[in-house]
PDB file of C-alpha atoms in Angstrom:
ATOM      1  CA  MET A   1     -28.198  -4.683 -23.118  1.00  0.00           C
ATOM      2  CA  ARG A   2     -30.739  -6.887 -21.346  1.00  0.00           C
ATOM      3  CA  PHE A   3     -29.655  -8.239 -17.996  1.00  0.00           C
ATOM      4  CA  GLU A   4     -31.692  -9.906 -15.282  1.00  0.00           C
ATOM      5  CA  LEU A   5     -30.462 -11.644 -12.148  1.00  0.00           C
ATOM      6  CA  ASP A   6     -31.574 -15.214 -11.602  1.00  0.00           C
ATOM      7  CA  GLU A   7     -33.396 -16.231  -8.426  1.00  0.00           C
ATOM      8  CA  ASP A   8     -30.260 -17.274  -6.544  1.00  0.00           C
ATOM      9  CA  GLN A   9     -28.526 -14.015  -7.433  1.00  0.00           C
ATOM     10  CA  ARG A  10     -31.538 -11.970  -6.332  1.00  0.00           C
ATOM     11  CA  ASP A  11     -31.622 -13.864  -3.038  1.00  0.00           C
ATOM     12  CA  PHE A  12     -27.907 -13.234  -2.527  1.00  0.00           C
ATOM     13  CA  ALA A  13     -28.283  -9.523  -3.290  1.00  0.00           C
ATOM     14  CA  SER A  14     -31.233  -9.289  -0.893  1.00  0.00           C
ATOM     15  CA  ALA A  15     -29.374 -11.097   1.901  1.00  0.00           C
ATOM     16  CA  LEU A  16     -26.330  -8.887   1.427  1.00  0.00           C
ATOM     17  CA  GLU A  17     -28.393  -5.698   1.442  1.00  0.00           C
ATOM     18  CA  SER A  18     -30.297  -6.825   4.535  1.00  0.00           C
ATOM     19  CA  LEU A  19     -27.061  -7.549   6.391  1.00  0.00           C
ATOM     20  CA  LEU A  20     -25.325  -4.302   5.464  1.00  0.00           C
ATOM     21  CA  ALA A  21     -28.356  -2.059   5.983  1.00  0.00           C
ATOM     22  CA  GLY A  22     -28.436  -2.978   9.662  1.00  0.00           C
ATOM     23  CA  ALA A  23     -24.725  -3.451  10.284  1.00  0.00           C
ATOM     24  CA  GLY A  24     -23.739   0.116  11.164  1.00  0.00           C
ATOM     25  CA  THR A  25     -21.309   0.385   8.264  1.00  0.00           C
ATOM     26  CA  VAL A  26     -20.920   4.156   8.573  1.00  0.00           C
ATOM     27  CA  ALA A  27     -19.895   3.831  12.219  1.00  0.00           C
ATOM     28  CA  ALA A  28     -17.530   0.995  11.294  1.00  0.00           C
ATOM     29  CA  ALA A  29     -15.956   3.106   8.544  1.00  0.00           C
ATOM     30  CA  ARG A  30     -15.486   6.060  10.893  1.00  0.00           C
ATOM     31  CA  ALA A  31     -13.931   3.820  13.539  1.00  0.00           C
ATOM     32  CA  TRP A  32     -11.649   2.251  10.925  1.00  0.00           C
ATOM     33  CA  ALA A  33     -10.434   5.701   9.907  1.00  0.00           C
ATOM     34  CA  GLU A  34      -9.515   6.405  13.537  1.00  0.00           C
ATOM     35  CA  GLY A  35      -7.587   3.145  13.913  1.00  0.00           C
ATOM     36  CA  ASP A  36     -10.314   1.163  15.697  1.00  0.00           C
ATOM     37  CA  HIS A  37     -10.677  -1.912  13.513  1.00  0.00           C
ATOM     38  CA  ALA A  38     -12.883  -4.033  15.773  1.00  0.00           C
ATOM     39  CA  PRO A  39     -16.260  -3.018  14.257  1.00  0.00           C
ATOM     40  CA  GLY A  40     -14.926  -3.408  10.726  1.00  0.00           C
ATOM     41  CA  LEU A  41     -13.380  -6.807  11.445  1.00  0.00           C
ATOM     42  CA  GLY A  42     -16.648  -7.947  13.006  1.00  0.00           C
ATOM     43  CA  LEU A  43     -18.410  -6.909   9.817  1.00  0.00           C
ATOM     44  CA  TRP A  44     -15.711  -8.682   7.810  1.00  0.00           C
ATOM     45  CA  LYS A  45     -16.516 -11.969   9.566  1.00  0.00           C
ATOM     46  CA  ARG A  46     -20.243 -11.595   8.919  1.00  0.00           C
ATOM     47  CA  LEU A  47     -19.671 -10.959   5.219  1.00  0.00           C
ATOM     48  CA  ALA A  48     -17.212 -13.850   5.011  1.00  0.00           C
ATOM     49  CA  ASP A  49     -19.813 -16.114   6.621  1.00  0.00           C
ATOM     50  CA  LEU A  50     -22.242 -15.000   3.911  1.00  0.00           C
ATOM     51  CA  GLY A  51     -19.720 -16.163   1.321  1.00  0.00           C
ATOM     52  CA  VAL A  52     -18.317 -12.892   0.001  1.00  0.00           C
ATOM     53  CA  THR A  53     -14.677 -13.952   0.364  1.00  0.00           C
ATOM     54  CA  SER A  54     -15.277 -17.141  -1.645  1.00  0.00           C
ATOM     55  CA  LEU A  55     -17.137 -15.592  -4.590  1.00  0.00           C
ATOM     56  CA  ALA A  56     -14.098 -15.375  -6.862  1.00  0.00           C
ATOM     57  CA  THR A  57     -13.461 -19.119  -6.562  1.00  0.00           C
ATOM     58  CA  ASP A  58     -16.943 -20.564  -5.964  1.00  0.00           C
ATOM     59  CA  ALA A  59     -19.277 -18.264  -7.922  1.00  0.00           C
ATOM     60  CA  SER A  60     -19.322 -16.169 -11.079  1.00  0.00           C
ATOM     61  CA  SER A  61     -18.246 -12.626 -11.850  1.00  0.00           C
ATOM     62  CA  VAL A  62     -21.902 -11.609 -11.617  1.00  0.00           C
ATOM     63  CA  GLU A  63     -21.957 -12.408  -7.899  1.00  0.00           C
ATOM     64  CA  VAL A  64     -18.682 -10.522  -7.492  1.00  0.00           C
ATOM     65  CA  ALA A  65     -20.262  -7.449  -9.102  1.00  0.00           C
ATOM     66  CA  ILE A  66     -23.365  -7.770  -6.903  1.00  0.00           C
ATOM     67  CA  ALA A  67     -21.283  -7.968  -3.736  1.00  0.00           C
ATOM     68  CA  PHE A  68     -18.979  -5.077  -4.535  1.00  0.00           C
ATOM     69  CA  GLU A  69     -21.795  -2.787  -5.573  1.00  0.00           C
ATOM     70  CA  ALA A  70     -23.279  -3.379  -2.108  1.00  0.00           C
ATOM     71  CA  ILE A  71     -19.875  -2.789  -0.485  1.00  0.00           C
ATOM     72  CA  GLY A  72     -19.647   0.552  -2.285  1.00  0.00           C
ATOM     73  CA  ARG A  73     -23.209   1.512  -1.471  1.00  0.00           C
ATOM     74  CA  HIS A  74     -22.573   0.948   2.248  1.00  0.00           C
ATOM     75  CA  VAL A  75     -18.949   2.242   2.372  1.00  0.00           C
ATOM     76  CA  VAL A  76     -17.664  -0.994   3.937  1.00  0.00           C
ATOM     77  CA  PRO A  77     -14.039  -0.580   5.110  1.00  0.00           C
ATOM     78  CA  GLY A  78     -11.175  -2.979   4.507  1.00  0.00           C
ATOM     79  CA  PRO A  79      -9.135  -4.521   1.663  1.00  0.00           C
ATOM     80  CA  TRP A  80     -12.069  -6.323   0.090  1.00  0.00           C
ATOM     81  CA  ILE A  81     -10.918  -6.076  -3.516  1.00  0.00           C
ATOM     82  CA  GLU A  82      -7.584  -7.631  -2.618  1.00  0.00           C
ATOM     83  CA  SER A  83      -9.020 -10.369  -0.377  1.00  0.00           C
ATOM     84  CA  ALA A  84     -12.178 -11.310  -2.265  1.00  0.00           C
ATOM     85  CA  ALA A  85     -11.321 -10.613  -5.911  1.00  0.00           C
ATOM     86  CA  PHE A  86      -7.630 -10.288  -6.766  1.00  0.00           C
ATOM     87  CA  LEU A  87      -5.823 -12.775  -4.528  1.00  0.00           C
ATOM     88  CA  PRO A  88      -8.261 -15.724  -4.786  1.00  0.00           C
ATOM     89  CA  VAL A  89      -7.874 -15.745  -8.569  1.00  0.00           C
ATOM     90  CA  LEU A  90      -4.117 -15.202  -8.485  1.00  0.00           C
ATOM     91  CA  LEU A  91      -3.508 -17.866  -5.824  1.00  0.00           C
ATOM     92  CA  GLY A  92      -6.202 -20.249  -7.070  1.00  0.00           C
ATOM     93  CA  ARG A  93      -7.844 -20.517  -3.667  1.00  0.00           C
ATOM     94  CA  GLU A  94      -9.895 -18.623  -1.114  1.00  0.00           C
ATOM     95  CA  VAL A  95      -7.781 -16.412   1.120  1.00  0.00           C
ATOM     96  CA  GLU A  96      -7.974 -17.038   4.857  1.00  0.00           C
ATOM     97  CA  GLY A  97      -8.546 -13.983   7.021  1.00  0.00           C
ATOM     98  CA  VAL A  98      -7.756 -10.454   5.878  1.00  0.00           C
ATOM     99  CA  ALA A  99      -5.230 -10.165   3.068  1.00  0.00           C
ATOM    100  CA  THR A 100      -3.855  -7.324   1.006  1.00  0.00           C
ATOM    101  CA  ALA A 101      -1.459  -6.934  -1.895  1.00  0.00           C
ATOM    102  CA  VAL A 102       0.572  -4.613  -4.041  1.00  0.00           C
ATOM    103  CA  VAL A 103       0.652  -5.067  -7.809  1.00  0.00           C
ATOM    104  CA  PRO A 104       3.441  -2.831  -9.127  1.00  0.00           C
ATOM    105  CA  PRO A 105       3.250  -0.515 -10.928  1.00  0.00           C
ATOM    106  CA  HIS A 106      -0.530  -0.045 -10.963  1.00  0.00           C
ATOM    107  CA  VAL A 107      -1.203  -0.818  -7.278  1.00  0.00           C
ATOM    108  CA  PRO A 108       1.997   0.409  -5.608  1.00  0.00           C
ATOM    109  CA  LEU A 109       0.732   0.634  -2.014  1.00  0.00           C
ATOM    110  CA  ALA A 110      -0.849  -2.040   0.184  1.00  0.00           C
ATOM    111  CA  LEU A 111      -4.266  -1.184   1.585  1.00  0.00           C
ATOM    112  CA  ASP A 112      -4.626  -1.760   5.347  1.00  0.00           C
ATOM    113  CA  ALA A 113      -1.400  -3.745   5.576  1.00  0.00           C
ATOM    114  CA  ASP A 114      -1.199  -2.916   9.281  1.00  0.00           C
ATOM    115  CA  ILE A 115      -4.136  -5.183  10.123  1.00  0.00           C
ATOM    116  CA  ALA A 116      -3.822  -7.764   7.337  1.00  0.00           C
ATOM    117  CA  ASP A 117      -3.097 -11.369   8.265  1.00  0.00           C
ATOM    118  CA  GLN A 118      -1.254 -11.763   4.953  1.00  0.00           C
ATOM    119  CA  VAL A 119       0.494  -9.254   2.689  1.00  0.00           C
ATOM    120  CA  TYR A 120       1.488 -10.131  -0.864  1.00  0.00           C
ATOM    121  CA  VAL A 121       3.563  -8.698  -3.663  1.00  0.00           C
ATOM    122  CA  GLY A 122       1.595 -10.261  -6.459  1.00  0.00           C
ATOM    123  CA  ALA A 123       1.422 -13.939  -5.467  1.00  0.00           C
ATOM    124  CA  ALA A 124       4.487 -13.794  -3.200  1.00  0.00           C
ATOM    125  CA  PRO A 125       3.905 -13.331   0.544  1.00  0.00           C
ATOM    126  CA  THR A 126       6.004 -10.726   2.296  1.00  0.00           C
ATOM    127  CA  THR A 127       6.544  -9.280   5.743  1.00  0.00           C
ATOM    128  CA  GLN A 128       8.375  -6.170   4.514  1.00  0.00           C
ATOM    129  CA  VAL A 129       5.725  -3.555   5.326  1.00  0.00           C
ATOM    130  CA  GLY A 130       7.028  -0.014   5.420  1.00  0.00           C
ATOM    131  CA  ALA A 131       5.721   3.438   6.213  1.00  0.00           C
ATOM    132  CA  MET A 132       2.105   4.505   6.007  1.00  0.00           C
ATOM    133  CA  ARG A 133       1.231   6.969   3.254  1.00  0.00           C
ATOM    134  CA  GLY A 134      -1.642   9.443   3.102  1.00  0.00           C
ATOM    135  CA  SER A 135      -4.884   8.841   1.226  1.00  0.00           C
ATOM    136  CA  VAL A 136      -7.761  11.059   0.163  1.00  0.00           C
ATOM    137  CA  ASP A 137     -10.006   8.448   1.802  1.00  0.00           C
ATOM    138  CA  ARG A 138      -9.513   8.391   5.563  1.00  0.00           C
ATOM    139  CA  THR A 139     -10.808   4.810   5.687  1.00  0.00           C
ATOM    140  CA  ARG A 140      -8.058   3.603   3.325  1.00  0.00           C
ATOM    141  CA  ARG A 141      -4.719   3.238   5.140  1.00  0.00           C
ATOM    142  CA  LEU A 142      -1.972   2.764   2.551  1.00  0.00           C
ATOM    143  CA  PHE A 143       1.455   1.248   3.233  1.00  0.00           C
ATOM    144  CA  GLU A 144       4.694   0.893   1.344  1.00  0.00           C
ATOM    145  CA  VAL A 145       5.754  -2.704   0.732  1.00  0.00           C
ATOM    146  CA  ASP A 146       9.162  -3.850  -0.465  1.00  0.00           C
ATOM    147  CA  GLY A 147       9.125  -6.225  -3.403  1.00  0.00           C
ATOM    148  CA  ALA A 148      10.245  -6.811  -6.941  1.00  0.00           C
ATOM    149  CA  ASP A 149       8.327  -5.626  -9.981  1.00  0.00           C
ATOM    150  CA  LEU A 150       5.903  -8.163 -11.403  1.00  0.00           C
ATOM    151  CA  ASP A 151       5.705  -9.706 -14.831  1.00  0.00           C
ATOM    152  CA  GLN A 152       2.397  -8.231 -15.996  1.00  0.00           C
ATOM    153  CA  GLY A 153       2.233 -10.652 -18.924  1.00  0.00           C
ATOM    154  CA  THR A 154       1.237 -13.811 -17.038  1.00  0.00           C
ATOM    155  CA  PRO A 155      -2.326 -14.933 -17.872  1.00  0.00           C
ATOM    156  CA  ARG A 156      -3.314 -15.607 -14.266  1.00  0.00           C
ATOM    157  CA  LEU A 157      -2.098 -12.202 -13.109  1.00  0.00           C
ATOM    158  CA  ARG A 158      -4.036 -10.519 -15.920  1.00  0.00           C
ATOM    159  CA  GLU A 159      -7.154 -12.490 -14.998  1.00  0.00           C
ATOM    160  CA  ALA A 160      -6.812 -11.591 -11.317  1.00  0.00           C
ATOM    161  CA  PHE A 161      -6.133  -7.942 -12.092  1.00  0.00           C
ATOM    162  CA  ASP A 162      -9.167  -7.736 -14.372  1.00  0.00           C
ATOM    163  CA  LEU A 163     -11.470  -9.223 -11.728  1.00  0.00           C
ATOM    164  CA  ALA A 164     -10.121  -6.668  -9.254  1.00  0.00           C
ATOM    165  CA  VAL A 165     -10.877  -3.917 -11.780  1.00  0.00           C
ATOM    166  CA  LEU A 166     -14.427  -5.265 -12.141  1.00  0.00           C
ATOM    167  CA  ALA A 167     -14.835  -5.274  -8.359  1.00  0.00           C
ATOM    168  CA  CYS A 168     -13.520  -1.706  -8.168  1.00  0.00           C
ATOM    169  CA  SER A 169     -15.920  -0.641 -10.936  1.00  0.00           C
ATOM    170  CA  ALA A 170     -18.882  -2.211  -9.150  1.00  0.00           C
ATOM    171  CA  GLU A 171     -17.864  -0.548  -5.884  1.00  0.00           C
ATOM    172  CA  LEU A 172     -17.702   2.815  -7.654  1.00  0.00           C
ATOM    173  CA  LEU A 173     -21.150   2.191  -9.115  1.00  0.00           C
ATOM    174  CA  GLY A 174     -22.581   1.392  -5.689  1.00  0.00           C
ATOM    175  CA  ALA A 175     -20.965   4.443  -4.106  1.00  0.00           C
ATOM    176  CA  GLY A 176     -22.263   6.682  -6.883  1.00  0.00           C
ATOM    177  CA  GLU A 177     -25.778   5.307  -6.471  1.00  0.00           C
ATOM    178  CA  ARG A 178     -25.654   5.982  -2.739  1.00  0.00           C
ATOM    179  CA  VAL A 179     -24.474   9.572  -3.197  1.00  0.00           C
ATOM    180  CA  LEU A 180     -27.237  10.201  -5.731  1.00  0.00           C
ATOM    181  CA  ALA A 181     -29.921   8.691  -3.489  1.00  0.00           C
ATOM    182  CA  ASP A 182     -28.788  10.725  -0.476  1.00  0.00           C
ATOM    183  CA  SER A 183     -28.573  13.883  -2.587  1.00  0.00           C
ATOM    184  CA  VAL A 184     -32.114  13.429  -3.911  1.00  0.00           C
ATOM    185  CA  THR A 185     -33.370  12.971  -0.355  1.00  0.00           C
ATOM    186  CA  TYR A 186     -31.503  16.082   0.801  1.00  0.00           C
ATOM    187  CA  VAL A 187     -32.763  18.406  -1.942  1.00  0.00           C
ATOM    188  CA  LYS A 188     -36.336  17.417  -1.139  1.00  0.00           C
ATOM    189  CA  GLN A 189     -35.836  18.464   2.488  1.00  0.00           C
ATOM    190  CA  ARG A 190     -33.592  21.533   2.200  1.00  0.00           C
ATOM    191  CA  THR A 191     -35.563  24.719   1.568  1.00  0.00           C
ATOM    192  CA  GLN A 192     -34.391  28.046   0.164  1.00  0.00           C
ATOM    193  CA  PHE A 193     -36.574  31.058  -0.628  1.00  0.00           C
ATOM    194  CA  GLY A 194     -39.532  29.141   0.722  1.00  0.00           C
ATOM    195  CA  ARG A 195     -39.181  26.151  -1.608  1.00  0.00           C
ATOM    196  CA  PRO A 196     -37.321  22.822  -1.521  1.00  0.00           C
ATOM    197  CA  ILE A 197     -34.124  23.319  -3.505  1.00  0.00           C
ATOM    198  CA  GLY A 198     -34.946  20.185  -5.461  1.00  0.00           C
ATOM    199  CA  SER A 199     -37.794  22.058  -7.126  1.00  0.00           C
ATOM    200  CA  TYR A 200     -35.337  24.313  -8.964  1.00  0.00           C
ATOM    201  CA  GLN A 201     -34.564  23.307 -12.524  1.00  0.00           C
ATOM    202  CA  ALA A 202     -30.796  23.645 -12.185  1.00  0.00           C
ATOM    203  CA  ILE A 203     -30.767  21.122  -9.322  1.00  0.00           C
ATOM    204  CA  LYS A 204     -33.064  18.748 -11.204  1.00  0.00           C
ATOM    205  CA  HIS A 205     -30.888  18.821 -14.306  1.00  0.00           C
ATOM    206  CA  ALA A 206     -27.668  18.276 -12.360  1.00  0.00           C
ATOM    207  CA  LEU A 207     -29.074  15.220 -10.598  1.00  0.00           C
ATOM    208  CA  ALA A 208     -30.600  13.934 -13.835  1.00  0.00           C
ATOM    209  CA  ASP A 209     -27.147  14.061 -15.435  1.00  0.00           C
ATOM    210  CA  VAL A 210     -25.841  11.864 -12.623  1.00  0.00           C
ATOM    211  CA  ARG A 211     -28.722   9.431 -13.092  1.00  0.00           C
ATOM    212  CA  ILE A 212     -27.953   9.155 -16.795  1.00  0.00           C
ATOM    213  CA  ALA A 213     -24.227   8.623 -16.199  1.00  0.00           C
ATOM    214  CA  LEU A 214     -24.857   5.848 -13.675  1.00  0.00           C
ATOM    215  CA  ASP A 215     -27.424   4.216 -15.952  1.00  0.00           C
ATOM    216  CA  PHE A 216     -24.893   4.177 -18.779  1.00  0.00           C
ATOM    217  CA  ALA A 217     -22.178   2.732 -16.523  1.00  0.00           C
ATOM    218  CA  ARG A 218     -24.288  -0.094 -15.090  1.00  0.00           C
ATOM    219  CA  PRO A 219     -24.647  -2.131 -18.327  1.00  0.00           C
ATOM    220  CA  LEU A 220     -20.890  -1.947 -18.826  1.00  0.00           C
ATOM    221  CA  VAL A 221     -20.195  -3.277 -15.326  1.00  0.00           C
ATOM    222  CA  LEU A 222     -22.712  -6.078 -15.751  1.00  0.00           C
ATOM    223  CA  GLY A 223     -21.470  -6.687 -19.283  1.00  0.00           C
ATOM    224  CA  VAL A 224     -17.966  -7.299 -17.949  1.00  0.00           C
ATOM    225  CA  ALA A 225     -19.410  -9.804 -15.477  1.00  0.00           C
ATOM    226  CA  LEU A 226     -21.006 -11.640 -18.407  1.00  0.00           C
ATOM    227  CA  GLY A 227     -17.790 -11.517 -20.428  1.00  0.00           C
ATOM    228  CA  ASP A 228     -19.209  -9.290 -23.159  1.00  0.00           C
ATOM    229  CA  VAL A 229     -17.502  -5.954 -22.385  1.00  0.00           C
ATOM    230  CA  PRO A 230     -13.832  -4.984 -21.841  1.00  0.00           C
ATOM    231  CA  VAL A 231     -13.266  -4.405 -18.148  1.00  0.00           C
ATOM    232  CA  SER A 232     -11.465  -1.125 -18.820  1.00  0.00           C
ATOM    233  CA  ALA A 233     -14.651   0.293 -20.361  1.00  0.00           C
ATOM    234  CA  ALA A 234     -16.513  -0.423 -17.130  1.00  0.00           C
ATOM    235  CA  LYS A 235     -13.782   1.151 -14.990  1.00  0.00           C
ATOM    236  CA  VAL A 236     -13.740   4.360 -17.033  1.00  0.00           C
ATOM    237  CA  ALA A 237     -17.533   4.674 -17.159  1.00  0.00           C
ATOM    238  CA  ALA A 238     -18.111   3.789 -13.503  1.00  0.00           C
ATOM    239  CA  GLY A 239     -15.297   6.082 -12.394  1.00  0.00           C
ATOM    240  CA  ASP A 240     -16.599   9.013 -14.411  1.00  0.00           C
ATOM    241  CA  ALA A 241     -20.191   8.453 -13.254  1.00  0.00           C
ATOM    242  CA  ALA A 242     -19.293   8.079  -9.590  1.00  0.00           C
ATOM    243  CA  TYR A 243     -17.028  11.125  -9.702  1.00  0.00           C
ATOM    244  CA  LEU A 244     -19.840  13.147 -11.272  1.00  0.00           C
ATOM    245  CA  ALA A 245     -22.145  11.911  -8.510  1.00  0.00           C
ATOM    246  CA  SER A 246     -19.657  13.006  -5.853  1.00  0.00           C
ATOM    247  CA  ARG A 247     -19.138  16.466  -7.375  1.00  0.00           C
ATOM    248  CA  THR A 248     -22.858  17.039  -7.829  1.00  0.00           C
ATOM    249  CA  GLY A 249     -23.643  15.679  -4.379  1.00  0.00           C
ATOM    250  CA  LEU A 250     -21.137  18.058  -2.849  1.00  0.00           C
ATOM    251  CA  GLN A 251     -22.586  20.993  -4.773  1.00  0.00           C
ATOM    252  CA  VAL A 252     -26.233  20.365  -3.881  1.00  0.00           C
ATOM    253  CA  HIS A 253     -25.415  19.781  -0.211  1.00  0.00           C
ATOM    254  CA  GLY A 254     -23.574  23.088   0.030  1.00  0.00           C
ATOM    255  CA  ALA A 255     -21.181  23.858   2.869  1.00  0.00           C
ATOM    256  CA  ILE A 256     -22.260  20.904   5.006  1.00  0.00           C
ATOM    257  CA  GLY A 257     -20.974  18.575   2.303  1.00  0.00           C
ATOM    258  CA  TYR A 258     -17.402  19.677   3.032  1.00  0.00           C
ATOM    259  CA  THR A 259     -17.438  18.561   6.658  1.00  0.00           C
ATOM    260  CA  GLN A 260     -15.998  15.257   7.861  1.00  0.00           C
ATOM    261  CA  GLU A 261     -18.779  15.032  10.429  1.00  0.00           C
ATOM    262  CA  PHE A 262     -21.356  14.687   7.642  1.00  0.00           C
ATOM    263  CA  ASP A 263     -21.651  11.122   6.324  1.00  0.00           C
ATOM    264  CA  LEU A 264     -21.442  12.228   2.695  1.00  0.00           C
ATOM    265  CA  SER A 265     -17.717  12.802   3.220  1.00  0.00           C
ATOM    266  CA  LEU A 266     -17.133   9.053   3.554  1.00  0.00           C
ATOM    267  CA  TRP A 267     -18.454   8.366   0.068  1.00  0.00           C
ATOM    268  CA  LEU A 268     -16.726  11.403  -1.429  1.00  0.00           C
ATOM    269  CA  GLY A 269     -13.361  10.178  -0.172  1.00  0.00           C
ATOM    270  CA  ARG A 270     -14.022   6.588  -1.222  1.00  0.00           C
ATOM    271  CA  ILE A 271     -15.003   7.567  -4.750  1.00  0.00           C
ATOM    272  CA  ARG A 272     -12.020   9.860  -5.192  1.00  0.00           C
ATOM    273  CA  ALA A 273      -9.671   7.088  -4.088  1.00  0.00           C
ATOM    274  CA  LEU A 274     -11.259   4.333  -6.177  1.00  0.00           C
ATOM    275  CA  VAL A 275     -11.237   6.398  -9.371  1.00  0.00           C
ATOM    276  CA  GLY A 276      -7.460   6.005  -9.424  1.00  0.00           C
ATOM    277  CA  ALA A 277      -7.268   2.560  -7.804  1.00  0.00           C
ATOM    278  CA  TRP A 278      -6.505  -0.584  -9.823  1.00  0.00           C
ATOM    279  CA  GLY A 279      -5.365   1.471 -12.757  1.00  0.00           C
ATOM    280  CA  THR A 280      -5.919   5.123 -13.501  1.00  0.00           C
ATOM    281  CA  ALA A 281      -8.428   6.373 -16.038  1.00  0.00           C
ATOM    282  CA  SER A 282      -5.507   7.041 -18.401  1.00  0.00           C
ATOM    283  CA  LEU A 283      -4.329   3.444 -18.147  1.00  0.00           C
ATOM    284  CA  HIS A 284      -7.769   2.033 -18.869  1.00  0.00           C
ATOM    285  CA  ARG A 285      -8.383   4.400 -21.766  1.00  0.00           C
ATOM    286  CA  GLU A 286      -5.034   3.308 -23.176  1.00  0.00           C
ATOM    287  CA  ARG A 287      -6.054  -0.354 -22.838  1.00  0.00           C
ATOM    288  CA  LEU A 288      -9.299   0.362 -24.668  1.00  0.00           C
ATOM    289  CA  LEU A 289      -7.506   2.262 -27.401  1.00  0.00           C
ATOM    290  CA  GLN A 290      -5.043  -0.579 -27.832  1.00  0.00           C
ATOM    291  CA  GLN A 291      -7.884  -3.061 -28.187  1.00  0.00           C
ATOM    292  CA  LEU A 292      -9.627  -0.901 -30.771  1.00  0.00           C
ATOM    293  CA  THR A 293      -6.519  -0.263 -32.849  1.00  0.00           C
ATOM    294  CA  GLU A 294      -4.878  -3.683 -32.809  1.00  0.00           C
ATOM    295  CA  THR A 295      -6.458  -6.270 -35.075  1.00  0.00           C
ATOM    296  CA  GLY A 296      -7.447  -9.347 -33.134  1.00  0.00           C
ATOM    297  CA  ALA A 297      -6.508  -7.811 -29.768  1.00  0.00           C
ATOM    298  CA  GLU A 298      -7.601  -9.841 -26.792  1.00  0.00           C
ATOM    299  CA  VAL A 299     -10.689  -8.489 -24.985  1.00  0.00           C
ATOM    300  CA  ARG A 300      -9.806  -7.873 -21.391  1.00  0.00           C
TER     301      ARG A 300
END
């Protein structure tokens, strides 16, 4: 599949990368995990000023994919998928401030509901925020929210959910790319038996497998943005590729990769959480199977 960004999209991607590269996102993510939201909220405002929160209503799905790949690459904290992808489509307008949502049964817990200006059960606002639940990603604070089950059959809800799945897929792709890049850098520097460990064939092959998986996932993510590929295909491929990147990254880093003090841990936790967010791999494989087996099934 051939895909090339236009000039405006390249400029947007460059501006976003320039902002995030110098924004101290790792420090903001660590602070967020410890309950200090000020750095993350400051970053939120800068990204909102750049237009990230209005992409779902004012731009195309391509710009959404560009933005969320950058968010994943720089481990930006906060309920971005909810605020910048899901809710704007569901509500038909840009969301003011920080917002989060639950979408039973596939998104049963509200991300960062403790700091959100608005909490929704689907399109319905609520103030019934309950207890905090644990997450494999320390930067993702999950909360129970009381609310009725949603009718998953409404077209607008399906459209909003699918854009959220695209955003999640792009974020996984960005996180996987970052883990691979950092792993390649590490194996060139780490020596064992007098040689960089990256010179050993086993390490080369493991990292090459990650490169291939990410390269196969990227066209699916971009294909969804163009409307040519079922979004569930992108979620499965991006999830598998990013998870492979995280496993391989952990293996090539050795014992240091297990420590929370090492920055790799932020991406490992984020990937593990996002693989099951906005629909599990089983759900999305089931959606794909249904599309393949039902004549005239809607592509979504």
